[in-house]
PDB file of C-alpha atoms in Angstrom:
ATOM      1  CA  MET A 215      -5.780  15.591 -84.934  1.00  0.00           C
ATOM      2  CA  GLU A 216      -8.198  13.630 -82.301  1.00  0.00           C
ATOM      3  CA  ALA A 217      -4.970  11.186 -81.948  1.00  0.00           C
ATOM      4  CA  LEU A 218      -2.537  14.525 -81.144  1.00  0.00           C
ATOM      5  CA  GLN A 219      -5.501  15.550 -78.459  1.00  0.00           C
ATOM      6  CA  PHE A 220      -5.692  12.056 -77.029  1.00  0.00           C
ATOM      7  CA  ILE A 221      -1.672  11.859 -76.457  1.00  0.00           C
ATOM      8  CA  LEU A 222      -1.585  15.318 -74.954  1.00  0.00           C
ATOM      9  CA  ILE A 223      -4.340  14.326 -72.591  1.00  0.00           C
ATOM     10  CA  ILE A 224      -2.530  11.500 -71.483  1.00  0.00           C
ATOM     11  CA  ILE A 225       1.028  13.301 -70.672  1.00  0.00           C
ATOM     12  CA  SER A 226      -1.292  15.851 -68.808  1.00  0.00           C
ATOM     13  CA  ILE A 227      -2.508  13.103 -66.632  1.00  0.00           C
ATOM     14  CA  ILE A 228       0.708  11.555 -66.010  1.00  0.00           C
ATOM     15  CA  LEU A 229       2.189  14.985 -65.104  1.00  0.00           C
ATOM     16  CA  GLY A 230      -0.449  15.304 -62.682  1.00  0.00           C
ATOM     17  CA  LEU A 231       0.032  11.985 -61.231  1.00  0.00           C
ATOM     18  CA  ILE A 232       3.944  13.059 -60.941  1.00  0.00           C
ATOM     19  CA  ALA A 233       3.262  16.116 -59.075  1.00  0.00           C
ATOM     20  CA  LEU A 234       0.512  14.388 -56.693  1.00  0.00           C
ATOM     21  CA  ALA A 235       3.269  11.557 -55.654  1.00  0.00           C
ATOM     22  CA  LEU A 236       6.235  14.487 -55.320  1.00  0.00           C
ATOM     23  CA  PHE A 237       3.273  16.638 -53.259  1.00  0.00           C
ATOM     24  CA  LEU A 238       2.471  13.221 -50.861  1.00  0.00           C
ATOM     25  CA  LYS A 239       6.156  12.431 -50.718  1.00  0.00           C
ATOM     26  CA  SER A 240       7.231  15.943 -49.134  1.00  0.00           C
ATOM     27  CA  ARG A 241       4.209  15.647 -46.778  1.00  0.00           C
ATOM     28  CA  ARG A 242       5.256  12.504 -45.517  1.00  0.00           C
ATOM     29  CA  THR A 243       9.028  13.861 -44.858  1.00  0.00           C
ATOM     30  CA  ASP A 244       7.851  16.926 -43.106  1.00  0.00           C
ATOM     31  CA  SER A 245       5.793  14.637 -40.984  1.00  0.00           C
ATOM     32  CA  LYS A 246       8.882  13.043 -39.450  1.00  0.00           C
ATOM     33  CA  LEU A 247      10.387  16.212 -38.209  1.00  0.00           C
ATOM     34  CA  PRO A 248       9.037  16.935 -34.275  1.00  0.00           C
ATOM     35  CA  ASP A 249       6.434  20.091 -33.413  1.00  0.00           C
ATOM     36  CA  GLY A 250       8.053  22.910 -32.193  1.00  0.00           C
ATOM     37  CA  PRO A 251      11.650  24.485 -32.618  1.00  0.00           C
ATOM     38  CA  SER A 252      14.413  22.077 -33.425  1.00  0.00           C
ATOM     39  CA  PRO A 253      16.725  20.999 -30.783  1.00  0.00           C
ATOM     40  CA  THR A 254      20.228  22.466 -30.902  1.00  0.00           C
ATOM     41  CA  ASN A 255      23.688  21.678 -28.964  1.00  0.00           C
ATOM     42  CA  ASP A 256      23.059  24.281 -26.228  1.00  0.00           C
ATOM     43  CA  SER A 257      18.942  23.449 -25.648  1.00  0.00           C
ATOM     44  CA  SER A 258      18.487  24.285 -21.603  1.00  0.00           C
ATOM     45  CA  LEU A 259      15.950  21.105 -21.375  1.00  0.00           C
ATOM     46  CA  LYS A 260      17.467  18.738 -18.890  1.00  0.00           C
ATOM     47  CA  ILE A 261      15.559  15.448 -17.905  1.00  0.00           C
ATOM     48  CA  GLN A 262      16.967  14.093 -14.647  1.00  0.00           C
ATOM     49  CA  VAL A 263      15.978  10.527 -13.579  1.00  0.00           C
ATOM     50  CA  VAL A 264      15.862  10.070  -9.681  1.00  0.00           C
ATOM     51  CA  ALA A 265      16.132   6.184  -9.011  1.00  0.00           C
ATOM     52  CA  HIS A 266      15.594   6.793  -5.176  1.00  0.00           C
ATOM     53  CA  PRO A 267      16.124   9.572  -3.026  1.00  0.00           C
ATOM     54  CA  PHE A 268      18.597   8.178  -0.826  1.00  0.00           C
ATOM     55  CA  ASN A 269      22.326   9.374  -0.859  1.00  0.00           C
ATOM     56  CA  PHE A 270      24.049   6.852   1.361  1.00  0.00           C
ATOM     57  CA  SER A 271      27.041   9.167   1.327  1.00  0.00           C
ATOM     58  CA  ASP A 272      28.457   7.605   4.484  1.00  0.00           C
ATOM     59  CA  ASP A 273      28.936   4.030   3.210  1.00  0.00           C
ATOM     60  CA  PRO A 274      27.911   3.922  -0.767  1.00  0.00           C
ATOM     61  CA  GLY A 275      28.853   0.276  -1.108  1.00  0.00           C
ATOM     62  CA  ASN A 276      26.988  -0.946   1.917  1.00  0.00           C
ATOM     63  CA  PRO A 277      24.760  -3.956   0.491  1.00  0.00           C
ATOM     64  CA  LEU A 278      22.031  -2.795   2.986  1.00  0.00           C
ATOM     65  CA  ASN A 279      21.590  -0.081   0.893  1.00  0.00           C
ATOM     66  CA  ASP A 280      20.391  -1.749  -1.884  1.00  0.00           C
ATOM     67  CA  GLN A 281      17.973  -3.605   0.283  1.00  0.00           C
ATOM     68  CA  ILE A 282      16.697  -0.613   1.864  1.00  0.00           C
ATOM     69  CA  VAL A 283      15.699   0.986  -1.320  1.00  0.00           C
ATOM     70  CA  GLU A 284      13.861  -2.120  -2.399  1.00  0.00           C
ATOM     71  CA  ALA A 285      11.979  -2.276   0.575  1.00  0.00           C
ATOM     72  CA  VAL A 286      11.010   1.085  -0.102  1.00  0.00           C
ATOM     73  CA  ASN A 287       9.890   0.601  -3.573  1.00  0.00           C
ATOM     74  CA  ARG A 288       8.104  -2.673  -2.569  1.00  0.00           C
ATOM     75  CA  MET A 289       6.352  -0.200   0.084  1.00  0.00           C
ATOM     76  CA  GLY A 290       4.475   1.451  -2.623  1.00  0.00           C
ATOM     77  CA  ALA A 291       3.593  -1.675  -4.967  1.00  0.00           C
ATOM     78  CA  THR A 292       0.599  -2.825  -5.904  1.00  0.00           C
ATOM     79  CA  GLY A 293      -0.542  -5.989  -7.351  1.00  0.00           C
ATOM     80  CA  LYS A 294      -1.400  -9.464  -5.848  1.00  0.00           C
ATOM     81  CA  ASP A 295       1.865 -10.338  -4.270  1.00  0.00           C
ATOM     82  CA  ALA A 296       3.019  -6.565  -3.514  1.00  0.00           C
ATOM     83  CA  GLU A 297       2.503  -7.071   0.140  1.00  0.00           C
ATOM     84  CA  GLU A 298       3.769 -10.609   0.046  1.00  0.00           C
ATOM     85  CA  LYS A 299       7.225  -9.207  -1.298  1.00  0.00           C
ATOM     86  CA  PHE A 300       7.473  -6.245   0.583  1.00  0.00           C
ATOM     87  CA  GLN A 301       6.901  -8.312   3.786  1.00  0.00           C
ATOM     88  CA  ASN A 302       9.986 -10.625   2.344  1.00  0.00           C
ATOM     89  CA  CYS A 303      12.064  -7.764   1.901  1.00  0.00           C
ATOM     90  CA  LEU A 304      11.199  -6.392   5.607  1.00  0.00           C
ATOM     91  CA  GLU A 305      12.362 -10.115   6.896  1.00  0.00           C
ATOM     92  CA  ARG A 306      15.835  -9.812   5.096  1.00  0.00           C
ATOM     93  CA  LEU A 307      16.589  -6.298   6.717  1.00  0.00           C
ATOM     94  CA  LYS A 308      15.324  -7.572  10.198  1.00  0.00           C
ATOM     95  CA  PRO A 309      18.530  -9.174  11.042  1.00  0.00           C
ATOM     96  CA  ASN A 310      20.549  -5.921  10.667  1.00  0.00           C
ATOM     97  CA  ALA A 311      17.449  -3.841  11.843  1.00  0.00           C
ATOM     98  CA  ASP A 312      20.039  -1.909  14.286  1.00  0.00           C
ATOM     99  CA  LYS A 313      22.317  -0.982  11.318  1.00  0.00           C
ATOM    100  CA  VAL A 314      19.602  -0.307   8.830  1.00  0.00           C
ATOM    101  CA  THR A 315      17.870   1.903  11.341  1.00  0.00           C
ATOM    102  CA  VAL A 316      20.943   4.081  11.768  1.00  0.00           C
ATOM    103  CA  ILE A 317      21.311   4.251   7.961  1.00  0.00           C
ATOM    104  CA  LEU A 318      17.557   5.468   7.930  1.00  0.00           C
ATOM    105  CA  LEU A 319      18.076   7.875  10.805  1.00  0.00           C
ATOM    106  CA  LYS A 320      20.883   9.482   8.648  1.00  0.00           C
ATOM    107  CA  GLU A 321      19.126   9.667   5.219  1.00  0.00           C
ATOM    108  CA  TYR A 322      16.053  11.275   6.891  1.00  0.00           C
ATOM    109  CA  THR A 323      17.919  14.250   8.552  1.00  0.00           C
ATOM    110  CA  GLY A 324      19.422  14.715   4.862  1.00  0.00           C
ATOM    111  CA  MET A 325      15.960  14.780   3.235  1.00  0.00           C
ATOM    112  CA  PRO A 326      14.409  18.434   2.462  1.00  0.00           C
ATOM    113  CA  GLU A 327      11.123  19.156   4.443  1.00  0.00           C
ATOM    114  CA  GLN A 328       9.396  19.220   0.878  1.00  0.00           C
ATOM    115  CA  GLN A 329       9.911  15.490   0.354  1.00  0.00           C
ATOM    116  CA  TYR A 330       6.663  14.596   2.458  1.00  0.00           C
ATOM    117  CA  LEU A 331       6.518  10.955   0.624  1.00  0.00           C
ATOM    118  CA  ASP A 332      10.164  10.429   0.831  1.00  0.00           C
ATOM    119  CA  ARG A 333      10.150  11.459   4.451  1.00  0.00           C
ATOM    120  CA  TRP A 334       7.108   9.262   5.403  1.00  0.00           C
ATOM    121  CA  SER A 335       8.365   6.020   3.844  1.00  0.00           C
ATOM    122  CA  VAL A 336      11.617   6.367   6.039  1.00  0.00           C
ATOM    123  CA  VAL A 337       9.314   6.487   9.180  1.00  0.00           C
ATOM    124  CA  GLN A 338       6.991   3.867   7.826  1.00  0.00           C
ATOM    125  CA  LEU A 339       9.964   1.676   7.449  1.00  0.00           C
ATOM    126  CA  LEU A 340      11.277   2.035  10.801  1.00  0.00           C
ATOM    127  CA  ILE A 341       8.031   1.183  12.557  1.00  0.00           C
ATOM    128  CA  ASP A 342       8.102  -1.701  10.369  1.00  0.00           C
ATOM    129  CA  LEU A 343      11.290  -2.947  12.067  1.00  0.00           C
ATOM    130  CA  LYS A 344      10.357  -1.598  15.400  1.00  0.00           C
ATOM    131  CA  HIS A 345      14.049  -1.065  16.541  1.00  0.00           C
ATOM    132  CA  PRO A 346      14.428   0.266  19.923  1.00  0.00           C
ATOM    133  CA  SER A 347      16.934   2.988  18.721  1.00  0.00           C
ATOM    134  CA  SER A 348      14.266   4.289  16.322  1.00  0.00           C
ATOM    135  CA  LEU A 349      12.549   5.552  19.888  1.00  0.00           C
ATOM    136  CA  PRO A 350      14.500   8.996  20.438  1.00  0.00           C
ATOM    137  CA  PHE A 351      13.900   9.674  16.555  1.00  0.00           C
ATOM    138  CA  PHE A 352      10.037   9.388  17.068  1.00  0.00           C
ATOM    139  CA  ASP A 353      10.440  11.402  20.093  1.00  0.00           C
ATOM    140  CA  LYS A 354      12.257  14.232  18.372  1.00  0.00           C
ATOM    141  CA  LEU A 355       9.988  14.188  15.462  1.00  0.00           C
ATOM    142  CA  LEU A 356       7.020  14.616  17.731  1.00  0.00           C
ATOM    143  CA  GLN A 357       8.514  17.684  19.572  1.00  0.00           C
ATOM    144  CA  THR A 358       9.213  19.166  16.257  1.00  0.00           C
ATOM    145  CA  PRO A 359       6.830  21.905  15.613  1.00  0.00           C
ATOM    146  CA  ILE A 360       4.911  21.564  12.481  1.00  0.00           C
ATOM    147  CA  PRO A 361       6.066  24.132  10.092  1.00  0.00           C
ATOM    148  CA  PRO A 362       3.365  26.503   8.799  1.00  0.00           C
ATOM    149  CA  GLU A 363       1.503  25.923   5.615  1.00  0.00           C
ATOM    150  CA  ARG A 364       3.646  26.058   2.496  1.00  0.00           C
ATOM    151  CA  PHE A 365       0.696  25.856  -0.245  1.00  0.00           C
ATOM    152  CA  SER A 366      -1.316  28.978  -1.278  1.00  0.00           C
ATOM    153  CA  ASP A 367      -4.551  26.473  -1.647  1.00  0.00           C
ATOM    154  CA  PRO A 368      -4.189  23.822   1.022  1.00  0.00           C
ATOM    155  CA  SER A 369      -7.683  22.886   0.579  1.00  0.00           C
ATOM    156  CA  PHE A 370      -6.005  20.997  -2.529  1.00  0.00           C
ATOM    157  CA  THR A 371      -2.704  20.323  -0.875  1.00  0.00           C
ATOM    158  CA  SER A 372      -1.508  20.779   2.397  1.00  0.00           C
ATOM    159  CA  SER A 373       1.671  20.799   4.088  1.00  0.00           C
ATOM    160  CA  VAL A 374       0.515  20.572   7.314  1.00  0.00           C
ATOM    161  CA  GLY A 375      -1.614  17.716   6.715  1.00  0.00           C
ATOM    162  CA  GLU A 376       1.775  16.017   5.267  1.00  0.00           C
ATOM    163  CA  GLU A 377       3.356  16.982   8.074  1.00  0.00           C
ATOM    164  CA  VAL A 378       0.477  15.502  10.527  1.00  0.00           C
ATOM    165  CA  ILE A 379       0.635  12.120   8.486  1.00  0.00           C
ATOM    166  CA  ILE A 380       4.347  11.737   9.330  1.00  0.00           C
ATOM    167  CA  ARG A 381       3.860  12.257  13.008  1.00  0.00           C
ATOM    168  CA  THR A 382       0.689  10.074  13.233  1.00  0.00           C
ATOM    169  CA  THR A 383       2.603   7.579  11.659  1.00  0.00           C
ATOM    170  CA  ALA A 384       5.555   7.691  14.177  1.00  0.00           C
ATOM    171  CA  VAL A 385       3.139   7.487  16.990  1.00  0.00           C
ATOM    172  CA  GLU A 386       1.715   4.128  15.275  1.00  0.00           C
ATOM    173  CA  GLY A 387       5.361   3.256  15.946  1.00  0.00           C
ATOM    174  CA  LEU A 388       5.326   3.845  19.437  1.00  0.00           C
ATOM    175  CA  VAL A 389       1.915   1.952  19.842  1.00  0.00           C
ATOM    176  CA  ARG A 390       3.487  -1.201  18.119  1.00  0.00           C
ATOM    177  CA  MET A 391       6.505  -1.107  20.437  1.00  0.00           C
ATOM    178  CA  THR A 392       4.191  -0.444  23.391  1.00  0.00           C
ATOM    179  CA  LYS A 393       2.139  -3.600  22.491  1.00  0.00           C
ATOM    180  CA  GLU A 394       5.406  -5.774  22.741  1.00  0.00           C
ATOM    181  CA  ASN A 395       5.645  -4.495  26.409  1.00  0.00           C
ATOM    182  CA  ASN A 396       8.633  -1.533  25.494  1.00  0.00           C
ATOM    183  CA  ASP A 397       8.145   0.826  28.458  1.00  0.00           C
ATOM    184  CA  ALA A 398      10.076   3.502  26.889  1.00  0.00           C
ATOM    185  CA  ALA A 399       7.382   3.689  24.118  1.00  0.00           C
ATOM    186  CA  ALA A 400       4.550   3.805  26.154  1.00  0.00           C
ATOM    187  CA  GLN A 401       6.095   6.639  28.108  1.00  0.00           C
ATOM    188  CA  LEU A 402       6.770   8.762  25.088  1.00  0.00           C
ATOM    189  CA  LEU A 403       2.981   8.246  24.012  1.00  0.00           C
ATOM    190  CA  LEU A 404       1.973   9.675  27.741  1.00  0.00           C
ATOM    191  CA  GLN A 405       4.748  12.206  27.227  1.00  0.00           C
ATOM    192  CA  HIS A 406       2.828  13.828  23.713  1.00  0.00           C
ATOM    193  CA  ILE A 407      -0.674  13.286  25.005  1.00  0.00           C
ATOM    194  CA  THR A 408      -0.861  17.059  25.108  1.00  0.00           C
ATOM    195  CA  HIS A 409       0.576  17.507  21.622  1.00  0.00           C
ATOM    196  CA  GLU A 410      -0.230  20.934  19.964  1.00  0.00           C
ATOM    197  CA  ASN A 411      -1.961  18.619  16.875  1.00  0.00           C
ATOM    198  CA  PHE A 412      -5.281  17.437  17.755  1.00  0.00           C
ATOM    199  CA  SER A 413      -4.956  14.465  15.186  1.00  0.00           C
ATOM    200  CA  VAL A 414      -1.557  13.852  16.918  1.00  0.00           C
ATOM    201  CA  LYS A 415      -2.848  14.287  20.456  1.00  0.00           C
ATOM    202  CA  ARG A 416      -5.809  12.030  19.536  1.00  0.00           C
ATOM    203  CA  ALA A 417      -3.186   9.320  17.887  1.00  0.00           C
ATOM    204  CA  CYS A 418      -1.336   8.978  21.325  1.00  0.00           C
ATOM    205  CA  ILE A 419      -4.067   9.533  23.163  1.00  0.00           C
ATOM    206  CA  GLN A 420      -6.085   6.668  21.671  1.00  0.00           C
ATOM    207  CA  GLY A 421      -2.791   4.650  21.102  1.00  0.00           C
ATOM    208  CA  TYR A 422      -2.112   4.181  24.474  1.00  0.00           C
ATOM    209  CA  LEU A 423      -5.554   3.515  25.661  1.00  0.00           C
ATOM    210  CA  GLU A 424      -5.115   0.403  23.107  1.00  0.00           C
ATOM    211  CA  ALA A 425      -1.747  -0.631  23.755  1.00  0.00           C
ATOM    212  CA  GLY A 426      -1.493   0.541  27.438  1.00  0.00           C
ATOM    213  CA  GLY A 427      -2.865  -2.536  29.459  1.00  0.00           C
ATOM    214  CA  ASN A 428      -5.570  -2.862  31.526  1.00  0.00           C
ATOM    215  CA  ASN A 429      -4.784   0.685  33.702  1.00  0.00           C
ATOM    216  CA  ALA A 430      -4.261   2.737  30.279  1.00  0.00           C
ATOM    217  CA  ARG A 431      -7.824   4.792  30.662  1.00  0.00           C
ATOM    218  CA  GLU A 432      -7.654   4.986  34.803  1.00  0.00           C
ATOM    219  CA  ARG A 433      -3.587   6.721  33.915  1.00  0.00           C
ATOM    220  CA  LEU A 434      -5.032   8.304  31.163  1.00  0.00           C
ATOM    221  CA  GLU A 435      -8.025   9.905  32.765  1.00  0.00           C
ATOM    222  CA  LYS A 436      -5.588  11.124  35.585  1.00  0.00           C
ATOM    223  CA  LEU A 437      -3.295  12.838  33.057  1.00  0.00           C
ATOM    224  CA  LEU A 438      -5.572  14.476  30.718  1.00  0.00           C
ATOM    225  CA  ASN A 439      -7.396  17.526  31.255  1.00  0.00           C
ATOM    226  CA  GLU A 440     -11.351  17.833  31.380  1.00  0.00           C
ATOM    227  CA  ASN A 441     -11.589  19.323  27.772  1.00  0.00           C
ATOM    228  CA  ASP A 442      -9.680  16.095  26.277  1.00  0.00           C
ATOM    229  CA  ARG A 443     -11.047  13.632  28.273  1.00  0.00           C
ATOM    230  CA  TYR A 444     -13.905  13.458  25.646  1.00  0.00           C
ATOM    231  CA  ILE A 445     -11.339  11.770  23.139  1.00  0.00           C
ATOM    232  CA  LEU A 446     -11.052   8.553  25.534  1.00  0.00           C
ATOM    233  CA  ASN A 447     -14.611   7.842  24.145  1.00  0.00           C
ATOM    234  CA  ILE A 448     -13.872   8.357  20.559  1.00  0.00           C
ATOM    235  CA  LYS A 449     -13.996   4.727  18.536  1.00  0.00           C
ATOM    236  CA  ARG A 450     -12.245   3.518  15.522  1.00  0.00           C
ATOM    237  CA  GLN A 451     -14.796   2.177  12.926  1.00  0.00           C
ATOM    238  CA  ASP A 452     -14.189   0.247   9.752  1.00  0.00           C
ATOM    239  CA  VAL A 453     -16.201   2.285   7.155  1.00  0.00           C
ATOM    240  CA  ARG A 454     -17.528  -0.727   6.037  1.00  0.00           C
ATOM    241  CA  ASN A 455     -19.611  -1.261   9.211  1.00  0.00           C
ATOM    242  CA  ILE A 456     -21.233   1.981   9.545  1.00  0.00           C
ATOM    243  CA  SER A 457     -24.699   2.476   7.928  1.00  0.00           C
ATOM    244  CA  GLN A 458     -24.926   4.873   5.398  1.00  0.00           C
ATOM    245  CA  PRO A 459     -27.959   6.965   4.256  1.00  0.00           C
ATOM    246  CA  LYS A 460     -30.442   5.539   1.748  1.00  0.00           C
ATOM    247  CA  ALA A 461     -31.280   8.102  -1.016  1.00  0.00           C
ATOM    248  CA  ASN A 462     -34.970   8.310  -1.631  1.00  0.00           C
ATOM    249  CA  ARG A 463     -35.446   9.167  -5.380  1.00  0.00           C
ATOM    250  CA  THR A 464     -38.839   8.458  -5.322  1.00  0.00           C
ATOM    251  CA  THR A 465     -39.914  11.086  -3.144  1.00  0.00           C
ATOM    252  CA  PRO A 466     -41.186  14.632  -4.329  1.00  0.00           C
ATOM    253  CA  ARG A 467     -38.842  17.533  -3.643  1.00  0.00           C
ATOM    254  CA  ALA A 468     -42.194  19.183  -2.232  1.00  0.00           C
ATOM    255  CA  LYS A 469     -42.498  16.258   0.346  1.00  0.00           C
ATOM    256  CA  LEU A 470     -38.827  16.453   1.322  1.00  0.00           C
ATOM    257  CA  ASN A 471     -39.531  20.087   2.928  1.00  0.00           C
ATOM    258  CA  ASP A 472     -42.073  19.270   5.785  1.00  0.00           C
ATOM    259  CA  LYS A 473     -40.588  21.287   8.126  1.00  0.00           C
ATOM    260  CA  PRO A 474     -42.256  24.987   8.198  1.00  0.00           C
ATOM    261  CA  GLY A 475     -39.806  27.981   7.668  1.00  0.00           C
ATOM    262  CA  MET A 476     -37.379  25.703   5.952  1.00  0.00           C
ATOM    263  CA  PRO A 477     -35.902  26.189   2.485  1.00  0.00           C
ATOM    264  CA  PRO A 478     -36.329  23.518  -0.595  1.00  0.00           C
ATOM    265  CA  PRO A 479     -33.545  20.963  -0.266  1.00  0.00           C
ATOM    266  CA  PHE A 480     -30.945  21.854  -2.627  1.00  0.00           C
ATOM    267  CA  SER A 481     -32.192  25.238  -3.546  1.00  0.00           C
TER     268      SER A 481
END
């Protein structure tokens, strides 16, 4: 009798182990299935991978196209040799700067307004090439009114700010060419010292002051209205050279408020 009970216990244990093994196997199978609904043939989710923002519709087979794409990609790269590699790309483009400029101007014209980074990249590459044929484009860009704010919360992301960056980059291109004795670039800087946007205006004024030669300040003083002449005295400073306030962590809060009628700090 005791032997029979022992056999039944052993059988029960074996059956339990088999059931446990089957349960664990089913869990592993379920874990391989993706979360959410199963994919179907008419799923509407599609991912489009875009290698670059350019169309190159005029001449898709032009070997300069690949060099332009590489230069733009290198422009935003980081790392030890990133700048050197970008400069190498730039040097390969410079012998054909006139043709590259034509391609870039065509591509910029076809870009949607909201592609701010792509538009800036084109302008940046143009100012790095410094070809005179880009001057009419810079002039037209600076003459184009800045569109109204497109974002509901410009404190987080501002379309106006993006447009200003693109235009001040164009101004930097004029400054670079002015330094190389390009009179047409210098005249464009002077033409836009009354720009509607203060940041662009300041960039033109200070850019001409920097690159316009010995008489630049005198010429600007004659052209600027009295309310804008103070911009001549604004100096660019490297943030590393600006003295920073020292926090006094040991002074009690009560002693910080030493002026009568002033509320306690951080109240």
